mmCIF file of C-alpha atoms in Angstrom:
data_model
loop_
_atom_site.group_PDB
_atom_site.id
_atom_site.type_symbol
_atom_site.label_atom_id
_atom_site.label_comp_id
_atom_site.label_asym_id
_atom_site.label_seq_id
_atom_site.Cartn_x
_atom_site.Cartn_y
_atom_site.Cartn_z
ATOM 1 C CA MET A 1 337.467 -53.194 53.680
ATOM 2 C CA ALA A 2 335.111 -55.939 54.777
ATOM 3 C CA ALA A 3 337.401 -58.787 53.752
ATOM 4 C CA GLU A 4 340.415 -57.526 55.621
ATOM 5 C CA GLY A 5 341.827 -60.372 57.671
ATOM 6 C CA LYS A 6 339.612 -62.817 55.758
ATOM 7 C CA THR A 7 336.643 -62.410 58.048
ATOM 8 C CA ILE A 8 333.092 -61.376 57.432
ATOM 9 C CA ASP A 9 332.472 -58.056 59.103
ATOM 10 C CA ALA A 10 328.830 -57.348 58.440
ATOM 11 C CA LEU A 11 328.030 -55.028 61.322
ATOM 12 C CA SER A 12 330.651 -52.294 61.067
ATOM 13 C CA GLN A 13 328.546 -50.637 58.367
ATOM 14 C CA PHE A 14 326.108 -49.534 61.070
ATOM 15 C CA GLU A 15 328.729 -47.728 63.128
ATOM 16 C CA LEU A 16 328.274 -44.021 63.515
ATOM 17 C CA THR A 17 331.135 -41.734 62.534
ATOM 18 C CA HIS A 18 331.378 -37.991 62.589
ATOM 19 C CA ALA A 19 330.536 -36.146 59.415
ATOM 20 C CA LEU A 20 331.751 -32.703 58.352
ATOM 21 C CA GLY A 21 335.218 -33.139 59.867
ATOM 22 C CA PRO A 22 336.185 -31.322 63.083
ATOM 23 C CA VAL A 23 333.054 -29.167 63.087
ATOM 24 C CA GLY A 24 330.863 -32.255 63.067
ATOM 25 C CA ALA A 25 332.966 -33.908 65.746
ATOM 26 C CA ALA A 26 332.603 -30.891 67.999
ATOM 27 C CA VAL A 27 328.798 -31.016 67.956
ATOM 28 C CA ASN A 28 328.436 -34.795 67.500
ATOM 29 C CA PHE A 29 327.051 -34.450 63.996
ATOM 30 C CA THR A 30 327.139 -37.987 62.576
ATOM 31 C CA GLN A 31 326.753 -39.297 59.064
ATOM 32 C CA SER A 32 323.312 -40.509 60.138
ATOM 33 C CA ASN A 33 322.245 -36.907 60.769
ATOM 34 C CA ALA A 34 323.821 -35.887 57.498
ATOM 35 C CA PHE A 35 321.761 -38.416 55.572
ATOM 36 C CA MET A 36 318.608 -37.345 57.397
ATOM 37 C CA LEU A 37 319.264 -33.814 56.208
ATOM 38 C CA ILE A 38 319.918 -35.091 52.684
ATOM 39 C CA ALA A 39 316.651 -37.033 52.722
ATOM 40 C CA ALA A 40 314.756 -33.987 53.968
ATOM 41 C CA ALA A 41 316.365 -31.852 51.271
ATOM 42 C CA VAL A 42 315.468 -34.384 48.565
ATOM 43 C CA ILE A 43 311.845 -34.466 49.761
ATOM 44 C CA VAL A 44 311.561 -30.680 49.833
ATOM 45 C CA LEU A 45 313.210 -30.370 46.421
ATOM 46 C CA LEU A 46 310.972 -33.043 44.932
ATOM 47 C CA MET A 47 307.832 -31.353 46.184
ATOM 48 C CA THR A 48 308.805 -27.733 45.425
ATOM 49 C CA VAL A 49 310.675 -28.148 42.147
ATOM 50 C CA GLY A 50 308.367 -30.935 41.016
ATOM 51 C CA MET A 51 305.206 -28.965 41.670
ATOM 52 C CA ALA A 52 306.581 -25.642 40.397
ATOM 53 C CA PRO A 53 305.166 -25.922 36.845
ATOM 54 C CA ARG A 54 301.641 -26.828 38.107
ATOM 55 C CA ALA A 55 300.860 -28.261 34.713
ATOM 56 C CA ILE A 56 297.579 -30.044 34.014
ATOM 57 C CA VAL A 57 299.506 -32.696 32.116
ATOM 58 C CA PRO A 58 302.408 -33.306 34.519
ATOM 59 C CA GLY A 59 306.028 -33.750 33.575
ATOM 60 C CA ARG A 60 308.194 -36.440 35.124
ATOM 61 C CA LEU A 61 309.018 -34.756 38.428
ATOM 62 C CA GLN A 62 305.516 -33.428 38.865
ATOM 63 C CA ALA A 63 304.115 -36.874 38.123
ATOM 64 C CA ALA A 64 306.397 -38.367 40.781
ATOM 65 C CA ALA A 65 305.387 -35.756 43.343
ATOM 66 C CA GLU A 66 301.699 -36.210 42.542
ATOM 67 C CA THR A 67 302.003 -39.995 42.699
ATOM 68 C CA PHE A 68 303.469 -39.877 46.182
ATOM 69 C CA TYR A 69 300.871 -37.357 47.293
ATOM 70 C CA GLU A 70 297.925 -39.311 45.944
ATOM 71 C CA PHE A 71 299.306 -42.607 47.198
ATOM 72 C CA VAL A 72 299.534 -41.381 50.770
ATOM 73 C CA GLU A 73 296.265 -39.485 50.542
ATOM 74 C CA ASN A 74 294.411 -42.602 49.380
ATOM 75 C CA LEU A 75 296.041 -44.546 52.168
ATOM 76 C CA VAL A 76 295.095 -42.076 54.899
ATOM 77 C CA VAL A 77 291.561 -41.437 53.663
ATOM 78 C CA GLY A 78 291.026 -45.156 53.067
ATOM 79 C CA GLN A 79 292.068 -46.064 56.579
ATOM 80 C CA VAL A 80 290.991 -43.148 58.757
ATOM 81 C CA GLY A 81 288.019 -41.971 56.729
ATOM 82 C CA HIS A 82 287.218 -38.517 55.470
ATOM 83 C CA GLU A 83 288.038 -36.757 58.740
ATOM 84 C CA GLY A 84 291.519 -38.269 58.512
ATOM 85 C CA LYS A 85 292.549 -35.643 55.987
ATOM 86 C CA ARG A 86 293.839 -33.339 58.678
ATOM 87 C CA TYR A 87 296.402 -35.977 59.662
ATOM 88 C CA PHE A 88 297.597 -36.316 56.083
ATOM 89 C CA PRO A 89 300.604 -33.949 56.427
ATOM 90 C CA PHE A 90 301.878 -35.956 59.383
ATOM 91 C CA VAL A 91 301.578 -39.344 57.676
ATOM 92 C CA PHE A 92 302.999 -37.968 54.430
ATOM 93 C CA THR A 93 306.058 -36.583 56.205
ATOM 94 C CA LEU A 94 306.624 -39.857 58.026
ATOM 95 C CA PHE A 95 306.187 -41.916 54.884
ATOM 96 C CA MET A 96 308.549 -39.822 52.794
ATOM 97 C CA PHE A 97 311.169 -39.648 55.528
ATOM 98 C CA VAL A 98 311.181 -43.420 56.062
ATOM 99 C CA LEU A 99 311.026 -44.162 52.334
ATOM 100 C CA LEU A 100 313.895 -41.822 51.489
ATOM 101 C CA GLY A 101 315.921 -43.187 54.380
ATOM 102 C CA ASN A 102 315.456 -46.746 53.160
ATOM 103 C CA VAL A 103 316.115 -45.966 49.520
ATOM 104 C CA ILE A 104 319.070 -43.612 49.977
ATOM 105 C CA GLY A 105 320.630 -46.233 52.226
ATOM 106 C CA LEU A 106 320.837 -48.605 49.268
ATOM 107 C CA PHE A 107 323.315 -46.395 47.451
ATOM 108 C CA PRO A 108 326.983 -47.289 47.846
ATOM 109 C CA TYR A 109 328.744 -45.336 50.635
ATOM 110 C CA ALA A 110 325.396 -44.129 51.915
ATOM 111 C CA PHE A 111 324.197 -44.682 55.450
ATOM 112 C CA THR A 112 320.759 -46.071 56.265
ATOM 113 C CA TYR A 113 319.514 -44.080 59.210
ATOM 114 C CA THR A 114 316.445 -46.312 59.510
ATOM 115 C CA SER A 115 318.776 -49.181 60.450
ATOM 116 C CA HIS A 116 319.157 -47.720 63.935
ATOM 117 C CA ILE A 117 316.538 -48.613 66.518
ATOM 118 C CA ALA A 118 317.033 -45.209 68.120
ATOM 119 C CA VAL A 119 315.758 -43.529 64.955
ATOM 120 C CA THR A 120 312.883 -45.913 64.266
ATOM 121 C CA PHE A 121 311.808 -45.959 67.894
ATOM 122 C CA GLY A 122 311.959 -42.194 67.947
ATOM 123 C CA LEU A 123 309.595 -42.066 64.968
ATOM 124 C CA ALA A 124 307.334 -44.718 66.487
ATOM 125 C CA ALA A 125 307.273 -42.858 69.797
ATOM 126 C CA ILE A 126 306.138 -39.701 67.991
ATOM 127 C CA VAL A 127 303.334 -41.706 66.385
ATOM 128 C CA PHE A 128 302.387 -43.261 69.703
ATOM 129 C CA VAL A 129 302.290 -39.979 71.620
ATOM 130 C CA LEU A 130 300.413 -38.237 68.819
ATOM 131 C CA THR A 131 297.740 -40.920 68.447
ATOM 132 C CA THR A 132 297.245 -41.021 72.212
ATOM 133 C CA LEU A 133 296.928 -37.227 72.372
ATOM 134 C CA VAL A 134 294.486 -37.225 69.453
ATOM 135 C CA ALA A 135 292.355 -39.841 71.180
ATOM 136 C CA LEU A 136 292.454 -37.917 74.463
ATOM 137 C CA ALA A 137 291.636 -34.628 72.763
ATOM 138 C CA LEU A 138 288.731 -36.063 70.766
ATOM 139 C CA HIS A 139 287.229 -38.351 73.389
ATOM 140 C CA GLY A 140 288.484 -37.150 76.743
ATOM 141 C CA LYS A 141 287.910 -39.658 79.525
ATOM 142 C CA LYS A 142 286.066 -42.011 77.207
ATOM 143 C CA PHE A 143 289.478 -42.906 75.780
ATOM 144 C CA PHE A 144 290.144 -45.105 78.791
ATOM 145 C CA GLY A 145 287.119 -47.190 77.875
ATOM 146 C CA TYR A 146 289.286 -48.392 75.026
ATOM 147 C CA PHE A 147 291.078 -50.633 77.482
ATOM 148 C CA PHE A 148 287.918 -52.384 78.623
ATOM 149 C CA PRO A 149 285.564 -53.616 75.905
ATOM 150 C CA GLU A 150 281.905 -52.909 76.539
ATOM 151 C CA GLY A 151 279.840 -55.867 77.560
ATOM 152 C CA ALA A 152 282.634 -57.876 79.155
ATOM 153 C CA PRO A 153 281.860 -59.094 82.673
ATOM 154 C CA LEU A 154 283.235 -56.736 85.288
ATOM 155 C CA TRP A 155 285.103 -59.371 87.288
ATOM 156 C CA LEU A 156 287.341 -59.942 84.258
ATOM 157 C CA ALA A 157 288.605 -56.343 84.432
ATOM 158 C CA PRO A 158 291.770 -57.164 86.449
ATOM 159 C CA ILE A 159 292.817 -59.486 83.629
ATOM 160 C CA ILE A 160 291.566 -57.595 80.587
ATOM 161 C CA VAL A 161 292.784 -54.128 81.502
ATOM 162 C CA PRO A 162 296.493 -54.969 82.008
ATOM 163 C CA VAL A 163 296.495 -57.105 78.877
ATOM 164 C CA GLU A 164 294.915 -54.315 76.832
ATOM 165 C CA VAL A 165 297.298 -51.739 78.267
ATOM 166 C CA VAL A 166 300.325 -53.877 77.468
ATOM 167 C CA SER A 167 298.932 -54.566 74.022
ATOM 168 C CA TYR A 168 298.526 -50.830 73.480
ATOM 169 C CA LEU A 169 302.029 -50.101 74.751
ATOM 170 C CA SER A 170 303.514 -52.754 72.478
ATOM 171 C CA ARG A 171 302.466 -50.784 69.396
ATOM 172 C CA PRO A 172 305.465 -48.443 69.150
ATOM 173 C CA ILE A 173 307.783 -51.373 69.841
ATOM 174 C CA SER A 174 306.413 -53.539 67.050
ATOM 175 C CA LEU A 175 306.288 -50.527 64.741
ATOM 176 C CA SER A 176 309.938 -49.629 65.314
ATOM 177 C CA VAL A 177 311.342 -53.157 65.559
ATOM 178 C CA ARG A 178 309.777 -54.174 62.260
ATOM 179 C CA LEU A 179 311.371 -51.345 60.278
ATOM 180 C CA PHE A 180 314.702 -51.593 62.086
ATOM 181 C CA ALA A 181 314.961 -55.393 61.752
ATOM 182 C CA ASN A 182 314.077 -55.353 58.067
ATOM 183 C CA MET A 183 316.691 -52.750 57.226
ATOM 184 C CA VAL A 184 319.429 -54.358 59.323
ATOM 185 C CA ALA A 185 318.729 -57.841 57.965
ATOM 186 C CA GLY A 186 318.781 -56.622 54.379
ATOM 187 C CA HIS A 187 322.039 -54.723 54.738
ATOM 188 C CA VAL A 188 323.731 -57.571 56.604
ATOM 189 C CA LEU A 189 322.732 -59.980 53.849
ATOM 190 C CA LEU A 190 324.046 -57.643 51.173
ATOM 191 C CA LYS A 191 327.309 -57.225 53.046
ATOM 192 C CA VAL A 192 327.755 -60.957 53.666
ATOM 193 C CA PHE A 193 327.305 -61.859 50.021
ATOM 194 C CA ALA A 194 329.491 -58.968 48.925
ATOM 195 C CA THR A 195 332.203 -60.317 51.218
ATOM 196 C CA PHE A 196 331.764 -63.745 49.654
ATOM 197 C CA VAL A 197 332.492 -62.197 46.268
ATOM 198 C CA VAL A 198 335.794 -60.825 47.542
ATOM 199 C CA LEU A 199 336.765 -63.950 49.461
ATOM 200 C CA LEU A 200 335.911 -66.385 46.677
ATOM 201 C CA GLY A 201 337.447 -64.128 44.049
ATOM 202 C CA GLY A 202 340.851 -64.710 45.596
ATOM 203 C CA LEU A 203 340.715 -68.498 45.222
ATOM 204 C CA GLY A 204 343.151 -68.845 42.356
ATOM 205 C CA ILE A 205 341.907 -69.850 38.909
ATOM 206 C CA VAL A 206 338.383 -70.991 39.778
ATOM 207 C CA GLY A 207 337.899 -68.004 42.071
ATOM 208 C CA PRO A 208 336.408 -65.473 39.678
ATOM 209 C CA LEU A 209 334.079 -68.134 38.273
ATOM 210 C CA VAL A 210 332.720 -69.141 41.664
ATOM 211 C CA ALA A 211 332.551 -65.530 42.778
ATOM 212 C CA THR A 212 329.917 -64.742 40.153
ATOM 213 C CA LEU A 213 327.399 -66.789 42.144
ATOM 214 C CA PRO A 214 327.272 -64.520 45.213
ATOM 215 C CA LEU A 215 327.468 -61.556 42.857
ATOM 216 C CA ALA A 216 324.316 -62.793 41.129
ATOM 217 C CA VAL A 217 322.681 -63.238 44.534
ATOM 218 C CA ASN A 218 323.568 -59.655 45.390
ATOM 219 C CA VAL A 219 322.012 -58.360 42.195
ATOM 220 C CA LEU A 220 318.804 -60.137 43.126
ATOM 221 C CA LEU A 221 319.048 -58.921 46.715
ATOM 222 C CA ILE A 222 319.336 -55.288 45.661
ATOM 223 C CA GLY A 223 316.065 -55.612 43.780
ATOM 224 C CA PHE A 224 314.502 -57.305 46.763
ATOM 225 C CA GLU A 225 315.824 -54.636 49.106
ATOM 226 C CA LEU A 226 314.266 -51.947 46.948
ATOM 227 C CA LEU A 227 310.943 -53.720 47.376
ATOM 228 C CA VAL A 228 311.488 -54.029 51.136
ATOM 229 C CA ALA A 229 312.490 -50.364 51.365
ATOM 230 C CA PHE A 230 309.208 -49.296 49.811
ATOM 231 C CA LEU A 231 307.140 -51.898 51.606
ATOM 232 C CA GLN A 232 308.438 -50.996 55.033
ATOM 233 C CA ALA A 233 307.730 -47.316 54.479
ATOM 234 C CA TYR A 234 304.243 -48.324 53.345
ATOM 235 C CA VAL A 235 303.750 -50.532 56.408
ATOM 236 C CA PHE A 236 304.937 -47.715 58.679
ATOM 237 C CA ALA A 237 302.496 -45.285 57.084
ATOM 238 C CA ILE A 238 299.553 -47.671 57.029
ATOM 239 C CA LEU A 239 300.038 -48.723 60.654
ATOM 240 C CA THR A 240 300.191 -45.061 61.619
ATOM 241 C CA SER A 241 296.888 -44.534 59.803
ATOM 242 C CA ILE A 242 295.372 -47.568 61.518
ATOM 243 C CA TYR A 243 296.389 -46.217 64.913
ATOM 244 C CA LEU A 244 294.957 -42.825 63.926
ATOM 245 C CA HIS A 245 291.764 -44.594 62.908
ATOM 246 C CA ASP A 246 291.576 -46.230 66.319
ATOM 247 C CA ALA A 247 292.234 -42.873 67.955
ATOM 248 C CA VAL A 248 289.579 -41.054 65.923
ATOM 249 C CA HIS A 249 286.879 -43.710 66.078
ATOM 250 C CA LEU A 250 287.889 -45.343 69.347
ATOM 251 C CA HIS A 251 286.819 -48.935 69.055
ATOM 252 C CA MET B 1 287.642 -25.066 35.884
ATOM 253 C CA ASN B 2 285.111 -26.604 33.557
ATOM 254 C CA GLY B 3 287.818 -27.672 31.141
ATOM 255 C CA ARG B 4 289.657 -29.575 33.861
ATOM 256 C CA ASP B 5 286.518 -31.401 35.020
ATOM 257 C CA ASP B 6 285.788 -32.315 31.455
ATOM 258 C CA PHE B 7 289.318 -33.648 31.056
ATOM 259 C CA ASN B 8 289.059 -35.698 34.272
ATOM 260 C CA GLU B 9 285.775 -37.168 33.094
ATOM 261 C CA ARG B 10 287.262 -38.169 29.728
ATOM 262 C CA LEU B 11 290.370 -39.549 31.459
ATOM 263 C CA ARG B 12 288.226 -41.648 33.765
ATOM 264 C CA LYS B 13 286.185 -43.010 30.858
ATOM 265 C CA ALA B 14 289.333 -43.828 28.895
ATOM 266 C CA ARG B 15 290.867 -45.591 31.868
ATOM 267 C CA GLN B 16 287.688 -47.579 32.366
ATOM 268 C CA ARG B 17 287.700 -48.647 28.715
ATOM 269 C CA GLN B 18 291.279 -49.821 29.056
ATOM 270 C CA GLY B 19 290.555 -51.636 32.299
ATOM 271 C CA LEU B 20 293.011 -49.427 34.181
ATOM 272 C CA GLU B 21 290.534 -48.105 36.712
ATOM 273 C CA ARG B 22 291.200 -49.981 39.904
ATOM 274 C CA SER B 23 288.177 -50.842 41.965
ATOM 275 C CA THR B 24 287.880 -48.306 44.765
ATOM 276 C CA ARG B 25 288.286 -50.949 47.419
ATOM 277 C CA GLY B 26 291.085 -53.399 46.951
ATOM 278 C CA ALA B 27 294.023 -51.247 47.916
ATOM 279 C CA ASP B 28 292.679 -50.983 51.431
ATOM 280 C CA GLY B 29 290.314 -53.916 51.525
ATOM 281 C CA ASP B 30 291.912 -57.099 52.748
ATOM 282 C CA GLY B 31 293.067 -57.619 56.276
ATOM 283 C CA GLN B 32 293.895 -54.931 58.761
ATOM 284 C CA GLY B 33 296.965 -53.583 57.047
ATOM 285 C CA GLY B 34 295.856 -54.213 53.496
ATOM 286 C CA LEU B 35 299.089 -56.066 52.877
ATOM 287 C CA PRO B 36 299.474 -58.474 50.027
ATOM 288 C CA PRO B 37 298.830 -61.877 51.574
ATOM 289 C CA SER B 38 302.220 -63.528 51.613
ATOM 290 C CA ALA B 39 302.585 -66.323 54.139
ATOM 291 C CA LEU B 40 306.111 -65.386 55.166
ATOM 292 C CA ARG B 41 305.220 -61.731 55.611
ATOM 293 C CA ILE B 42 302.184 -62.526 57.748
ATOM 294 C CA GLY B 43 304.256 -64.928 59.817
ATOM 295 C CA LEU B 44 307.003 -62.386 60.408
ATOM 296 C CA ARG B 45 304.457 -59.749 61.277
ATOM 297 C CA ALA B 46 302.709 -62.027 63.773
ATOM 298 C CA GLY B 47 306.082 -62.865 65.300
ATOM 299 C CA ALA B 48 306.951 -59.189 65.634
ATOM 300 C CA GLU B 49 303.616 -58.572 67.380
ATOM 301 C CA VAL B 50 304.217 -61.343 69.932
ATOM 302 C CA VAL B 51 307.812 -60.342 70.636
ATOM 303 C CA SER B 52 307.002 -56.657 71.003
ATOM 304 C CA ALA B 53 304.134 -57.383 73.387
ATOM 305 C CA LEU B 54 306.480 -59.576 75.435
ATOM 306 C CA ILE B 55 309.077 -56.796 75.513
ATOM 307 C CA ALA B 56 306.482 -54.232 76.546
ATOM 308 C CA GLY B 57 305.073 -56.473 79.269
ATOM 309 C CA ALA B 58 308.422 -57.522 80.654
ATOM 310 C CA GLY B 59 309.674 -53.934 80.497
ATOM 311 C CA ILE B 60 306.716 -52.598 82.475
ATOM 312 C CA GLY B 61 307.077 -55.347 85.047
ATOM 313 C CA TRP B 62 310.777 -54.727 85.402
ATOM 314 C CA LEU B 63 310.268 -50.985 85.791
ATOM 315 C CA ILE B 64 307.591 -51.314 88.470
ATOM 316 C CA ASP B 65 309.750 -53.904 90.220
ATOM 317 C CA ARG B 66 312.682 -51.553 90.227
ATOM 318 C CA LEU B 67 310.531 -48.795 91.707
ATOM 319 C CA LEU B 68 309.004 -51.004 94.395
ATOM 320 C CA GLY B 69 311.993 -53.254 95.035
ATOM 321 C CA THR B 70 310.041 -56.489 94.581
ATOM 322 C CA PHE B 71 312.276 -57.800 91.864
ATOM 323 C CA PRO B 72 311.206 -61.076 90.354
ATOM 324 C CA TRP B 73 307.480 -61.132 91.093
ATOM 325 C CA LEU B 74 305.885 -58.329 89.109
ATOM 326 C CA PHE B 75 308.364 -58.975 86.325
ATOM 327 C CA MET B 76 307.120 -62.557 86.099
ATOM 328 C CA LEU B 77 303.480 -61.505 86.306
ATOM 329 C CA PHE B 78 303.833 -58.887 83.577
ATOM 330 C CA PHE B 79 305.848 -61.275 81.440
ATOM 331 C CA ALA B 80 302.816 -63.566 81.430
ATOM 332 C CA ILE B 81 300.524 -60.602 80.724
ATOM 333 C CA GLY B 82 302.823 -59.646 77.869
ATOM 334 C CA GLY B 83 302.444 -63.150 76.433
ATOM 335 C CA VAL B 84 298.655 -62.875 76.627
ATOM 336 C CA ALA B 85 298.804 -59.425 75.009
ATOM 337 C CA GLY B 86 300.966 -60.893 72.240
ATOM 338 C CA VAL B 87 298.349 -63.542 71.494
ATOM 339 C CA LEU B 88 295.711 -60.807 71.593
ATOM 340 C CA ASN B 89 297.750 -58.747 69.113
ATOM 341 C CA VAL B 90 297.945 -61.668 66.696
ATOM 342 C CA TYR B 91 294.217 -62.263 67.115
ATOM 343 C CA ARG B 92 293.574 -58.583 66.330
ATOM 344 C CA LEU B 93 295.805 -58.890 63.281
ATOM 345 C CA PHE B 94 293.267 -61.227 61.716
ATOM 346 C CA ASN B 95 290.076 -60.034 63.423
ATOM 347 C CA PRO B 96 290.203 -56.246 63.896
ATOM 348 C CA ARG B 97 287.963 -55.173 66.732
ATOM 349 C CA LYS B 98 284.511 -54.218 65.585
ATOM 350 C CA GLY B 99 282.445 -53.953 68.745
ATOM 351 C CA ALA B 100 281.471 -50.790 70.628
ATOM 352 C CA ARG B 101 281.173 -48.754 67.460
ATOM 353 C CA LYS B 102 280.066 -45.571 69.257
#
């Protein structure tokens, strides 16, 4: 597949194709959408089936569901403070959606929807609009004081205000680019080394021996990618909470 | 619910004896993001901040230019502002703003 024509084709894995046959093609339903639905279904199943027993001493699924819940709750309350609890459902949904997208994408034949900037920027834009609306709703006009720190000399305003505005507007970009770049880089690396295995494996007698080296690298990379998958979801969630903190406390 | 409280209390004591109880701060203590301090990760994050601020600045400049038909000038100005905002972002990464606390 990748080694056809003896070239390294690392980017075709990100191409969108139609899922669900002719029905999907008619409504532009891609495999990316399909995996989003799968991720959503896995999340809902984990939370409903896992929490169904409501045991005091949790079983495996319930322990997993509770771990995720408590992890995100600690994160939100730790960053935003006690009044941040009402934003917990939002951050939890984001975190689980990004995490499942990253992790499901590591399975063979699966598609990583977080490797598309359109998806990550869409998520980041939701965060951006929501935090801005929260700040406006809680503080009204005082929100615009955010762009000019108190106590700075007034003649500096023409410099400070545009810089602060641009800095504020760069948030969704850095949020989305970070997740997108990490996922793309990881999958390209995996694909490149996997192609090396195939290419080197065809080198006659020494081939299979040499090919074990990139295979070993890939085994390590998969572990590393699992770490990155979790870490990026964590970073996405914690940055969302930090922005919510700024919106709630406004300083 | 007395039984459950009792259980939680015993669980907490047992965890403390075993040294499993994490200190309450620590997960969210260090830095702005509470990330484990790895040099490469901090470097990449700082780079992402600078680049995204540059993109935002240049994008705004380009958009206003396109609306007003003054092509290179505002683009150049906002590119510079984007660079300043990028440096500001990196500064904020290490020194989160504290002032004006209500």
